[in-house]
Short mmCIF file of C-alpha atoms in Angstrom, two decimals:
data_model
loop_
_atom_site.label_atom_id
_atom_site.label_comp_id
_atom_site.label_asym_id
_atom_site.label_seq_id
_atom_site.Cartn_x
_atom_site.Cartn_y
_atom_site.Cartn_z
CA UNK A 288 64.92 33.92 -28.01
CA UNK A 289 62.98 30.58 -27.91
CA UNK A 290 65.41 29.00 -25.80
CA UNK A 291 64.51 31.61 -23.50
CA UNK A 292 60.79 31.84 -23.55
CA UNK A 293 60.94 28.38 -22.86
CA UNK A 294 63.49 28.75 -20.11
CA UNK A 295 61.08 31.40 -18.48
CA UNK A 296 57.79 30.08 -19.37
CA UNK A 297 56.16 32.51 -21.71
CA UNK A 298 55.29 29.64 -24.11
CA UNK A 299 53.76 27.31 -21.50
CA UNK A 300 50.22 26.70 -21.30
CA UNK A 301 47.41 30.30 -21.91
CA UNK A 302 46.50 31.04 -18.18
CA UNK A 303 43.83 33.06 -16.91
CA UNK A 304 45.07 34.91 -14.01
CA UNK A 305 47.24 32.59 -11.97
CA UNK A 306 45.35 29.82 -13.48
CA UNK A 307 45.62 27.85 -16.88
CA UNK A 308 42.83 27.98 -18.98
CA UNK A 309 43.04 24.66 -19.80
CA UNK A 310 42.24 24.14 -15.83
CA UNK A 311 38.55 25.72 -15.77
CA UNK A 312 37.88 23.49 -19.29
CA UNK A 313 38.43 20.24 -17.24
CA UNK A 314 36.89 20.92 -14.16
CA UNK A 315 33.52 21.73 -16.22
CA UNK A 316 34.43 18.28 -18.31
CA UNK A 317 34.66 15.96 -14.63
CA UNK A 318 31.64 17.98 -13.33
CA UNK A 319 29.51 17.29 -16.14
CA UNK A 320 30.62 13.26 -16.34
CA UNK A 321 30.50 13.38 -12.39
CA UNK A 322 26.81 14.61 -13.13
CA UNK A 323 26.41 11.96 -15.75
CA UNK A 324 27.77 9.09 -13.07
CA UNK A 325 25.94 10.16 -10.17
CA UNK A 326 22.69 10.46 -12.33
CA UNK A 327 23.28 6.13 -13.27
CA UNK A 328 23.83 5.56 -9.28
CA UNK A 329 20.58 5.03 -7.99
CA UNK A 330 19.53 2.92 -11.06
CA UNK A 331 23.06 1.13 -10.12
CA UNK A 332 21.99 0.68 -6.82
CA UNK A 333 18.37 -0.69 -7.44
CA UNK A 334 20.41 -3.69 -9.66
CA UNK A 335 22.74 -4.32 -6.97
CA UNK A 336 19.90 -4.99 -4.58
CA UNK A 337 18.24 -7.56 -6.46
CA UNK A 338 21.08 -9.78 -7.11
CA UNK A 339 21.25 -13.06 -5.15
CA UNK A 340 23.81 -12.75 -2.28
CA UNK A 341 26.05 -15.25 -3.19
CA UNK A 342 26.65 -13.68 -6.47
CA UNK A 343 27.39 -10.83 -4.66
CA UNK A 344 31.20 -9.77 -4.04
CA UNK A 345 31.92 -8.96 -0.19
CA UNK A 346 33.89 -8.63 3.11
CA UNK A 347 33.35 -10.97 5.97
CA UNK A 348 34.66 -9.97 9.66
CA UNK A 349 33.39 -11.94 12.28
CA UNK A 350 29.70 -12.84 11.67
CA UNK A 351 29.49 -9.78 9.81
CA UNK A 352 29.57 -9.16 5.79
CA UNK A 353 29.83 -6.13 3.94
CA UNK A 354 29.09 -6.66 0.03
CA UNK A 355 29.03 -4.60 -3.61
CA UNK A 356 25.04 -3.97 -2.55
CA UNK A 357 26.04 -2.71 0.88
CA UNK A 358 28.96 -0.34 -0.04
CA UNK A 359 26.96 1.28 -3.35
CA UNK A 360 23.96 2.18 -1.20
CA UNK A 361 27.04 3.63 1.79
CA UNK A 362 27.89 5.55 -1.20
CA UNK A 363 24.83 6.25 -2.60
CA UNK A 364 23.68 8.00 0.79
CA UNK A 365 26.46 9.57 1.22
CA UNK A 366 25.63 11.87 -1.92
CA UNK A 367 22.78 12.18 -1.49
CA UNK A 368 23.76 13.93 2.17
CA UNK A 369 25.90 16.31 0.09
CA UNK A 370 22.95 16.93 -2.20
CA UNK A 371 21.19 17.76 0.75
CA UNK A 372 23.85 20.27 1.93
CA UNK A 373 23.93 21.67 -0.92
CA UNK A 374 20.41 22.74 -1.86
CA UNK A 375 18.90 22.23 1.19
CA UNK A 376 15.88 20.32 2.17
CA UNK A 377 13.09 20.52 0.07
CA UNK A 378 13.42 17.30 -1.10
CA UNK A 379 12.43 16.05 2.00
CA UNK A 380 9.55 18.24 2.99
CA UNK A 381 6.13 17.67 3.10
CA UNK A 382 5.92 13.58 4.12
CA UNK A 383 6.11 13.95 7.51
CA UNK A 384 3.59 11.44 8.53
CA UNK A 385 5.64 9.22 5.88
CA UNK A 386 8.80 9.82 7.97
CA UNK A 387 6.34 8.77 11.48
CA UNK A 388 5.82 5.52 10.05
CA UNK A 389 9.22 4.51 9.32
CA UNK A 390 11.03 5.61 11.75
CA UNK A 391 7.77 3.83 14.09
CA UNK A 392 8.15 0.53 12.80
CA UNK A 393 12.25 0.81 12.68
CA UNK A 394 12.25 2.12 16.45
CA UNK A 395 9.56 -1.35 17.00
CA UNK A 396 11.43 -3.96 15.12
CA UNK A 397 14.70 -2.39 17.58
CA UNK A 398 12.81 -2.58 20.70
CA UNK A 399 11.37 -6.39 19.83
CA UNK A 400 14.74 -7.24 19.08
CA UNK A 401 15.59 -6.18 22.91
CA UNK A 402 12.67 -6.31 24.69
CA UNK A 403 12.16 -10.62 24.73
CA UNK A 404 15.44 -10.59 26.69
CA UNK A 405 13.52 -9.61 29.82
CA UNK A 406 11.92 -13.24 29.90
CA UNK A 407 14.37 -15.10 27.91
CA UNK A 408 17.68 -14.54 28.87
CA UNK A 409 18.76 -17.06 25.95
CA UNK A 410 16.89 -14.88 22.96
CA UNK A 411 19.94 -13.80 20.46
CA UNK A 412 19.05 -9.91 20.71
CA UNK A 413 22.86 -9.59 18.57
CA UNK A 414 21.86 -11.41 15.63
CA UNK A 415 18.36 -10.17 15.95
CA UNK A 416 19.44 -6.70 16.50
CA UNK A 417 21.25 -6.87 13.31
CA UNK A 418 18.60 -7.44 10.93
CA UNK A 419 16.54 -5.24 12.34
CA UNK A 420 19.58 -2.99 11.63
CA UNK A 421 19.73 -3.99 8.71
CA UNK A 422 15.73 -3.15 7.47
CA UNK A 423 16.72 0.66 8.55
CA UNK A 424 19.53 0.88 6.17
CA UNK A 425 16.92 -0.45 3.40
CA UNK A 426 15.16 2.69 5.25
CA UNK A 427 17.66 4.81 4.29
CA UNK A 428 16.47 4.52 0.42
CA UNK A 429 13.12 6.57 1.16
CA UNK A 430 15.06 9.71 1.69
CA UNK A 431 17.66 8.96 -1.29
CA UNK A 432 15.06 8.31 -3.57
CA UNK A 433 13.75 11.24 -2.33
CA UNK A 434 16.27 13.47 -2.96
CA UNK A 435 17.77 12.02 -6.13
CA UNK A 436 14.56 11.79 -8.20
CA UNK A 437 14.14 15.35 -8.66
CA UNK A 438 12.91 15.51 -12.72
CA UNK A 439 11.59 13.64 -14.53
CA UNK A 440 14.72 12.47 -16.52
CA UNK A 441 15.97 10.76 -13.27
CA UNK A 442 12.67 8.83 -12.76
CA UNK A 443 12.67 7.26 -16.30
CA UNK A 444 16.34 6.64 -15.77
CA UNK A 445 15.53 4.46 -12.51
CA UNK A 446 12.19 2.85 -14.11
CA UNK A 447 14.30 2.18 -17.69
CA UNK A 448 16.40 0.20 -15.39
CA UNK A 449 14.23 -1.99 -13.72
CA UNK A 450 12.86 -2.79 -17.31
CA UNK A 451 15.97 -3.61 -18.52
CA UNK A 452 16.87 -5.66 -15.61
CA UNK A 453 13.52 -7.93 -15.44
CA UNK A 454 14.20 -8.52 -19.54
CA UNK A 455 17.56 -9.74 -19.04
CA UNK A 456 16.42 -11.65 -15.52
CA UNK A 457 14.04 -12.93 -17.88
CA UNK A 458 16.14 -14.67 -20.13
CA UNK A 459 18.20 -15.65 -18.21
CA UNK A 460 15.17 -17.34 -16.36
CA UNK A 461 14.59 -18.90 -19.95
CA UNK A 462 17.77 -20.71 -20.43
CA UNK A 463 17.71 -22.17 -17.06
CA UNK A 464 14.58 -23.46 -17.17
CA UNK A 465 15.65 -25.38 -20.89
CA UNK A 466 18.65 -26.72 -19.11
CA UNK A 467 21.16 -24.14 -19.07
CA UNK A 468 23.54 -24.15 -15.99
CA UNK A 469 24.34 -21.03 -15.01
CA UNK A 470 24.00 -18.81 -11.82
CA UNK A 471 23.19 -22.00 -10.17
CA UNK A 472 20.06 -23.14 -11.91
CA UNK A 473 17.16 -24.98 -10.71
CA UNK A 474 16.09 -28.62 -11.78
CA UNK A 475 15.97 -28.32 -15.96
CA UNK A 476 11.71 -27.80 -16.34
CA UNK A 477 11.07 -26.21 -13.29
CA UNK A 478 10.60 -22.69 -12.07
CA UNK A 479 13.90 -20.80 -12.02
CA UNK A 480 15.97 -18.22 -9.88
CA UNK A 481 18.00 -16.43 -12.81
CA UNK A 482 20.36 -14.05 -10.59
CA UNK A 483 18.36 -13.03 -8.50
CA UNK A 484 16.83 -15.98 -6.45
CA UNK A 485 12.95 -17.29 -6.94
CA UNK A 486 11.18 -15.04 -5.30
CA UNK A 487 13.13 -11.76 -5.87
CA UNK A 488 12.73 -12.79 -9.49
CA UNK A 489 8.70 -12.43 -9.07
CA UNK A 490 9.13 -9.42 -7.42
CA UNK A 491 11.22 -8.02 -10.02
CA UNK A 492 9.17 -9.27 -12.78
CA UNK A 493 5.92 -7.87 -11.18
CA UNK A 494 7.68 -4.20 -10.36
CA UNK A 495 9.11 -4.21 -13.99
CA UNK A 496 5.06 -4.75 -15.42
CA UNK A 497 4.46 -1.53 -13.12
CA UNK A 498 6.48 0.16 -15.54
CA UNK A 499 4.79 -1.48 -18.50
CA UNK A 500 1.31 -0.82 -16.96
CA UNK A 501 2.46 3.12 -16.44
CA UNK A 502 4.12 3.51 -19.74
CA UNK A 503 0.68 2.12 -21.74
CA UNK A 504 -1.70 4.01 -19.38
CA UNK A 505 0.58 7.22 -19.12
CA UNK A 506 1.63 7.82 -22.40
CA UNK A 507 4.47 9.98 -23.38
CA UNK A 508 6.03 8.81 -20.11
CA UNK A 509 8.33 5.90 -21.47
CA UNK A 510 9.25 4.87 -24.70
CA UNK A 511 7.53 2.02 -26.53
CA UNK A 512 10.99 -0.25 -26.04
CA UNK A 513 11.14 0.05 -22.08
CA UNK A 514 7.18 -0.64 -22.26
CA UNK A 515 8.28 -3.43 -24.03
CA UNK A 516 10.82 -4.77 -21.64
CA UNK A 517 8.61 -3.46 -18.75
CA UNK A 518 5.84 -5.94 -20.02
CA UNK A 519 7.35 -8.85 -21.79
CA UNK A 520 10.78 -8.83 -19.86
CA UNK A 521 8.25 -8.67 -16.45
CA UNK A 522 6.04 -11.26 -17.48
CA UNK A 523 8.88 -13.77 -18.57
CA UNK A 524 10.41 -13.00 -15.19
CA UNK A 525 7.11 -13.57 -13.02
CA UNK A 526 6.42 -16.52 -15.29
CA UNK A 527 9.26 -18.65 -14.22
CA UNK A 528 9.57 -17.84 -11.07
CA UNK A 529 6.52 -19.66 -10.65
CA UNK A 530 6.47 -17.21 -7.59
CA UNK A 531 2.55 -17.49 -6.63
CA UNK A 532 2.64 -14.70 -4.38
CA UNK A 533 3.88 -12.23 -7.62
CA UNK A 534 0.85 -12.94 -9.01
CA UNK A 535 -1.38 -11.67 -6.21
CA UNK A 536 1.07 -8.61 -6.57
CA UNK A 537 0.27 -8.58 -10.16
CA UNK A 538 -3.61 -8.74 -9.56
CA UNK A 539 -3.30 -5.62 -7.45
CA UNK A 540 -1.42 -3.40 -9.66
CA UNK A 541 -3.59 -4.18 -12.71
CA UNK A 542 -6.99 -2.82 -10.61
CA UNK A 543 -4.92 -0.15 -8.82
CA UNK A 544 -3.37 0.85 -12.09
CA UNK A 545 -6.70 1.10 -14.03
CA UNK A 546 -9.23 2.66 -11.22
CA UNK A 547 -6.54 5.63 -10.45
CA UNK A 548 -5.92 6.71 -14.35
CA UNK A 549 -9.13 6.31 -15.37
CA UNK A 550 -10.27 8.90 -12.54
CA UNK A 551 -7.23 11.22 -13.99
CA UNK A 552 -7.90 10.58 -17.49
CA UNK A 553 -9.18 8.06 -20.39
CA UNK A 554 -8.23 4.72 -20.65
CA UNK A 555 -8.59 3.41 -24.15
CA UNK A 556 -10.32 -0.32 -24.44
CA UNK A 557 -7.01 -1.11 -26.57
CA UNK A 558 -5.21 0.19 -22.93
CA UNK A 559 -7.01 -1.36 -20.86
CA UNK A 560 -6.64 -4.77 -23.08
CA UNK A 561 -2.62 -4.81 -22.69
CA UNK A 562 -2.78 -4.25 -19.55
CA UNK A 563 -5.64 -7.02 -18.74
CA UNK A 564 -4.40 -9.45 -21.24
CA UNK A 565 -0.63 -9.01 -19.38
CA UNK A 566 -2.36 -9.73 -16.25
CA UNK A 567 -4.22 -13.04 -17.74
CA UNK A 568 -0.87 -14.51 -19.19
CA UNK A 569 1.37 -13.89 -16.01
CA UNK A 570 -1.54 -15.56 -14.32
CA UNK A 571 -2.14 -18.78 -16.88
CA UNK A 572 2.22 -19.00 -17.20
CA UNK A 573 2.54 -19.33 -13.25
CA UNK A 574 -0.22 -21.64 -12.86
CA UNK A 575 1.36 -23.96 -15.55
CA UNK A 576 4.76 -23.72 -14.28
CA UNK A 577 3.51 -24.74 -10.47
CA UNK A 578 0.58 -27.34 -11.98
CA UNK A 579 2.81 -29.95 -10.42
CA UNK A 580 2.78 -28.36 -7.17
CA UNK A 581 -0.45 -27.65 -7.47
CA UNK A 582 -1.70 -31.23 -7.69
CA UNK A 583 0.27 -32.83 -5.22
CA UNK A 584 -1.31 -30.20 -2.43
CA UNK A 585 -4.43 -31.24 -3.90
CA UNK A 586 -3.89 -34.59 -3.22
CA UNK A 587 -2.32 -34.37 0.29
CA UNK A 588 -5.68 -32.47 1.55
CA UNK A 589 -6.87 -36.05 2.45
CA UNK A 590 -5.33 -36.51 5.84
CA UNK A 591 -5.25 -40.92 5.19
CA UNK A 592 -2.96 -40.05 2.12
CA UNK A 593 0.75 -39.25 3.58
CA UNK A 594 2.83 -37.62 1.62
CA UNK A 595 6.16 -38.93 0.75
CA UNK A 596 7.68 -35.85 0.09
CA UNK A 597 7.63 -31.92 1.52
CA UNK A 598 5.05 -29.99 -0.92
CA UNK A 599 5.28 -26.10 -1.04
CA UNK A 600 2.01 -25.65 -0.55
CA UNK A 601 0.99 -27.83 2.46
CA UNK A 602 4.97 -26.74 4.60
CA UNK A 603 3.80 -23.13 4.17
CA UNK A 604 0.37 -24.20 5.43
CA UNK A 605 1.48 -26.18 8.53
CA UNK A 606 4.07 -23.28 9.48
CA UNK A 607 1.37 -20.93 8.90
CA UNK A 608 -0.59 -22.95 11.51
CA UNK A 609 2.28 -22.92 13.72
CA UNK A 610 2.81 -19.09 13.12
CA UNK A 611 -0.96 -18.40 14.63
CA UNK A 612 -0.36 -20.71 17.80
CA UNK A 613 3.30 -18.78 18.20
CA UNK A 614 0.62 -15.65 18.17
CA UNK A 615 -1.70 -16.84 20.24
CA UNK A 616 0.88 -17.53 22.91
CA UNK A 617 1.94 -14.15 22.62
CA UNK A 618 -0.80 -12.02 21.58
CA UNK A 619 0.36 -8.23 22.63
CA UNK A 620 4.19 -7.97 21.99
CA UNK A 621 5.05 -11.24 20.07
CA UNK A 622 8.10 -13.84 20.71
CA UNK A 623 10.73 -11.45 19.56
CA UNK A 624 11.92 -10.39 15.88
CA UNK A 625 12.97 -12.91 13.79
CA UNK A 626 12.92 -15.53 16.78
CA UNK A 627 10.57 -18.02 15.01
CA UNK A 628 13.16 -20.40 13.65
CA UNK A 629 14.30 -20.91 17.27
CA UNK A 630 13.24 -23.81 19.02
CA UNK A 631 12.48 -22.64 22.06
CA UNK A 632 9.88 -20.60 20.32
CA UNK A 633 7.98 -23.61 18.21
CA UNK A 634 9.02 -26.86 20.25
CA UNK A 635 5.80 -25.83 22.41
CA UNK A 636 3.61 -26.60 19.21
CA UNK A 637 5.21 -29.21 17.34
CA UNK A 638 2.99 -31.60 18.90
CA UNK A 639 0.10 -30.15 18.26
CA UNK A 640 1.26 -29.35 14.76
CA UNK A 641 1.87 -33.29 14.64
CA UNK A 642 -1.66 -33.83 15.08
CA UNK A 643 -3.44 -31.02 12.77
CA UNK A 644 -0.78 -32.13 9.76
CA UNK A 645 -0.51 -36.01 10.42
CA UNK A 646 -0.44 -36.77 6.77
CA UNK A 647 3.04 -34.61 6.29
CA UNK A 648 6.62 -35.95 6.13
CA UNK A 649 8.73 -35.44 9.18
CA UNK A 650 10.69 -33.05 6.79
CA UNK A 651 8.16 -30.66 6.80
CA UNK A 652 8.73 -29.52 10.71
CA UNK A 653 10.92 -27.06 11.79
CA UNK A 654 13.39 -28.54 13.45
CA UNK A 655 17.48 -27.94 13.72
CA UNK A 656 18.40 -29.12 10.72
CA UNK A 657 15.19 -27.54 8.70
CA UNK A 658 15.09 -24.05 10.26
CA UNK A 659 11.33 -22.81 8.34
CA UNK A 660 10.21 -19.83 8.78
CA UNK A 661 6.63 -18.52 7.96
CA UNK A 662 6.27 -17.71 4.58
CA UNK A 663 3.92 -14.94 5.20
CA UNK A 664 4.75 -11.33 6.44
CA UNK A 665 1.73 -10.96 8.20
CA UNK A 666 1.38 -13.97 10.12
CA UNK A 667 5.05 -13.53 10.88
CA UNK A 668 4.28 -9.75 12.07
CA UNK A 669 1.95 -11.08 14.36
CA UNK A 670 3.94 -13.96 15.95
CA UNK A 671 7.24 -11.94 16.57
CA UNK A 672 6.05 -8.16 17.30
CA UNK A 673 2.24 -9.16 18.16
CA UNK A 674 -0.88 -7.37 17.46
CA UNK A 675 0.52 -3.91 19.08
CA UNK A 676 3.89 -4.39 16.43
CA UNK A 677 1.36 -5.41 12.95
CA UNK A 678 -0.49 -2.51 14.02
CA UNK A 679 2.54 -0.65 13.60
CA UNK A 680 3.80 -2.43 10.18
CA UNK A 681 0.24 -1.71 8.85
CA UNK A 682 -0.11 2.02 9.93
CA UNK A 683 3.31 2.11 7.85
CA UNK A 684 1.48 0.76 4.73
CA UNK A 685 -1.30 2.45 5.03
CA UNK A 686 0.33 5.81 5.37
CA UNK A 687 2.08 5.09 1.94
CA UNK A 688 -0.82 3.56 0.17
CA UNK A 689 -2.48 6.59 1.43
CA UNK A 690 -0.04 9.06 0.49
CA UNK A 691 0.59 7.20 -2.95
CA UNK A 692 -3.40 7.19 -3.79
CA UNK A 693 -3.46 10.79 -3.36
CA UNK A 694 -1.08 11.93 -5.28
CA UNK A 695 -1.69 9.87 -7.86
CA UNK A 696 -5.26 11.63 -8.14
CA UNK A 697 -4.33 15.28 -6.95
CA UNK A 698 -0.73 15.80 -7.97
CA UNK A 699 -0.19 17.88 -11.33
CA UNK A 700 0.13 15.45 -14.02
CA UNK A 701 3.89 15.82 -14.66
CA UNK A 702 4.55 14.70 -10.82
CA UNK A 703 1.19 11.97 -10.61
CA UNK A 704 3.27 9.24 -12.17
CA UNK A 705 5.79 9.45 -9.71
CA UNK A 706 3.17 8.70 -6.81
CA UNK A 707 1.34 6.12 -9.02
CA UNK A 708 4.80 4.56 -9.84
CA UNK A 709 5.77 4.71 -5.71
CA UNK A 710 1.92 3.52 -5.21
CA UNK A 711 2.26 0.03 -7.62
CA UNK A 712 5.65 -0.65 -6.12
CA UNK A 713 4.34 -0.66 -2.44
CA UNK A 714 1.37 -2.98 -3.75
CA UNK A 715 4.04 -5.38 -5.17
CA UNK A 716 5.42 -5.32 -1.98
CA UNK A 717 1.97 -5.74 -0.17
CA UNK A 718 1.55 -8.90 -2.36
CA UNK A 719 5.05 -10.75 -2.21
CA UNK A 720 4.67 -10.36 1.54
CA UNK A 721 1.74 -12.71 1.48
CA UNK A 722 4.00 -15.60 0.22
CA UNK A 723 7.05 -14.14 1.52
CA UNK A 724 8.36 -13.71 5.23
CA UNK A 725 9.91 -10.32 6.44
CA UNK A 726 13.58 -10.94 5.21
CA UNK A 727 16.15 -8.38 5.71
CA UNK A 728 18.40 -7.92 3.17
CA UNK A 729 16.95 -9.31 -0.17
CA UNK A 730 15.26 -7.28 -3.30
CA UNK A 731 11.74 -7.25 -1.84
CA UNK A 732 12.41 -5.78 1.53
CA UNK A 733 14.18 -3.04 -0.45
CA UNK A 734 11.47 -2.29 -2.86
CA UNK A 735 8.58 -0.60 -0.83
CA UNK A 736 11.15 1.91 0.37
CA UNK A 737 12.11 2.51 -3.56
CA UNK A 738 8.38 2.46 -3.90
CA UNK A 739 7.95 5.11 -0.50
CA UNK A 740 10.94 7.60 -2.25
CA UNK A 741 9.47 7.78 -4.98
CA UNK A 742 6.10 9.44 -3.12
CA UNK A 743 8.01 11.70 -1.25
CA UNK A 744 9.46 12.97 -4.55
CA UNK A 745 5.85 13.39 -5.71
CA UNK A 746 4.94 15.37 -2.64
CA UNK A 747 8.44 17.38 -2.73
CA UNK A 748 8.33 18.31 -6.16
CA UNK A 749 4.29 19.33 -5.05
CA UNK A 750 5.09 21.78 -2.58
CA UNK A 751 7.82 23.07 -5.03
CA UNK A 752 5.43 24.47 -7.65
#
């Protein structure tokens, strides 16, 4: 009799209807860890995007490269569409001038990418073409964030994160700087790029102290350990990246984060303390970490003194200089996106440059074999896209800073920390961009759009209730 219910079946596997019932128990088991994966991906995806390029796994074809960063955020949209499909919407509703000013200043830095091949039939619109490319699929994280934040549990999964990250960026920033060689350290003493390169590391370390500054002035919102990392492991980070420009970023979240809470509720003197006393430390490390650099701009400000060497401080200066001359030569529409490293572009004002910065090394120049940029995002703006293409890039932060300010001071409390949160992120971004060029591809050109998603979840999650 056994030999034949096993023949036939009858002892196989309990089924429910034509199915086994085992079959409905592990569907609900790989939804639930499918859930539990998907909820990790855009806190996977924010790590990726901060990790130094050459570190970074990839696929080269031609003069193209796919890497790990690239693929995750493919992925990362692409679940986000099916998100979309599947409960419509509303995730993206209510941002509409938000959605303006992107897709403005994307459809701009395409047409300046184009447009300079009317008069200059030698301007590399390809390789131009394809950063500006690439800035619209760092676009692409506005809507994601968007429509992946949707409770609170995913936001303090994504800020937890970033915590966590700067703390072990931190260290790792740390050991470098005492003479540890890994993930191709600096000079033992001097500022540091842990994984992430110098000046993502600032802006890491300054969008990690958003979290800290959040988590003392919002409490309930994190718990004490990510404030901890958020300020210590952001601090560290900022610290040794000796990345000036982080602390400008710094100083604007720490009066941005203080005026807005205190309109929406008390801030404690204890509060307000931490978060000053943060402020003051980041400030005092970075100006003891770049003392030497410090000096020896100092002391090339007399023009009979020439300088032996290229200083930070006075190269950014002279290509600033040339930056403004680029801009005055092309006041309305610019020399073209991302055509300031070509000679064509700067020979015109090298010797002019020459004379204004006679004291500097010949180093210091752009030339082919020293391809500088303009360490400023503003003076770049207005040398490669003109006044009528900053005009655009500013409407774009405006709109956000806008947005962000008002929903940090209007939006129910439970949803106001995801605007102020989006707000400090786009200041951090408003500050690196002082001391950094537009750059597609690296951690701070992806973190105002983090910072943007994050107020169109606000204003989502607004009209929702």
């Amino acid at each position: 009799m056994i030999s034949r219910a096993l023949s036939d079946g009858s002892l196989a596997s309990p089924v429910v209807g034509d199915e086994p019932l085992a079959a409905p128990l592990l569907k609900r088991l790989g939804k639930r860890l499918g859930r539990r994966l998907a909820g990790w991906a855009l806190p996977t995806v924010f790590v990726l995007l901060f990790v130094a390029v050459k570190f970074m796994p990839g696929v080269t074809s031609g003069s193209s490269t796919v890497n790990l960063a690239d693929a995750a955020l493919a992925a990362l949209t692409i679940w986000a569409i099916v998100r979309v499909r599947r409960e419509g919407f509303g995730a993206l509703r209510g941002s509409l001038w938000l959605w303006s000013a992107i897709l403005a200043l994307l459809a701009y830095l395409v047409a300046a990418s184009l447009y300079p091949t009317l008069s200059d039939p030698d301007y590399a619109w390809k390789t131009h073409l394809g950063t500006a490319l690439k800035f619209a699929e760092y676009a692409v994280l506005v809507p994601v964030t968007a429509v992946l934040i949707r409770d609170e549990k995913a936001a303090r999964r994504l800020w937890t994160v970033v915590a966590l990250t700067a703390a072990v960026a931190g260290v790792i920033a740390v050991l470098q700087f005492f003479g540890v060689q890994i993930f191709q350290a600096a000079e033992t003493g001097t500022r540091q790029p842990a994984f992430t390169g110098i000046s993502v590391l600032g802006t890491l370390g300054a969008a990690a102290i958003a979290v800290g500054f959040v988590g003392v002035l919002w409490p309930g919102t994190l718990s004490r350990r990510v404030i901890a990392a958020g300020l210590v492991g952001g601090s560290v980070s900022a610290i040794f990246s000796g990345e000036a420009a982080a602390g400008i970023s710094i100083a604007l979240i720490t009066v941005a984060s203080l005026l807005l809470v205190r309109v929406r509720r008390r801030v404690t003197a204890r509060q307000a303390a931490v978060v000053i006393g943060v402020t003051l430390a980041c400030a005092v490390g970075m100006l003891t970490i770049r003392s030497g650099d410090i000096s020896q701009f100092t002391s090339t400000i007399d023009k009979k003194a020439k300088a032996e060497n290229v200083n930070t401080y006075s190269q950014r200066t002279l290509m600033l200089y040339i930056g403004l001359r680029i801009w005055e030569a092309h006041p309305l529409f610019g020399s073209g996106w991302e055509s300031i490293r070509e000679p064509r572009v700067y020979s015109p004002f090298l010797a002019a440059a020459h004379r204004r910065f006679p004291n500097q090394p010949e180093e210091a120049f752009p030339s082919a074999e020293h391809r500088w940029g303009v360490d400023n995002a503003y003076v770049q703006s207005l040398a490669e896209l003109g006044i009528v293409g900053t005009a655009v890039l500013l409407a774009f932060l405006a709109t956000g800073v806008g947005m962000g300010i008002r929903g940090a001071l209007r939006a129910p409390p439970e949803s106001a920390e995801l605007a102020l949160m989006g707000l400090l992120w786009l200041l951090v971004t408003i500050g690196i961009w002082a001391g950094q060029g537009l750059v597609a591809g690296t951690g701070f050109a992806a973190l105002p759009f983090f910072g943007l998603g994050l107020i169109a979840a606000q204003r989502a999650r607004a009209r929702a209730t």
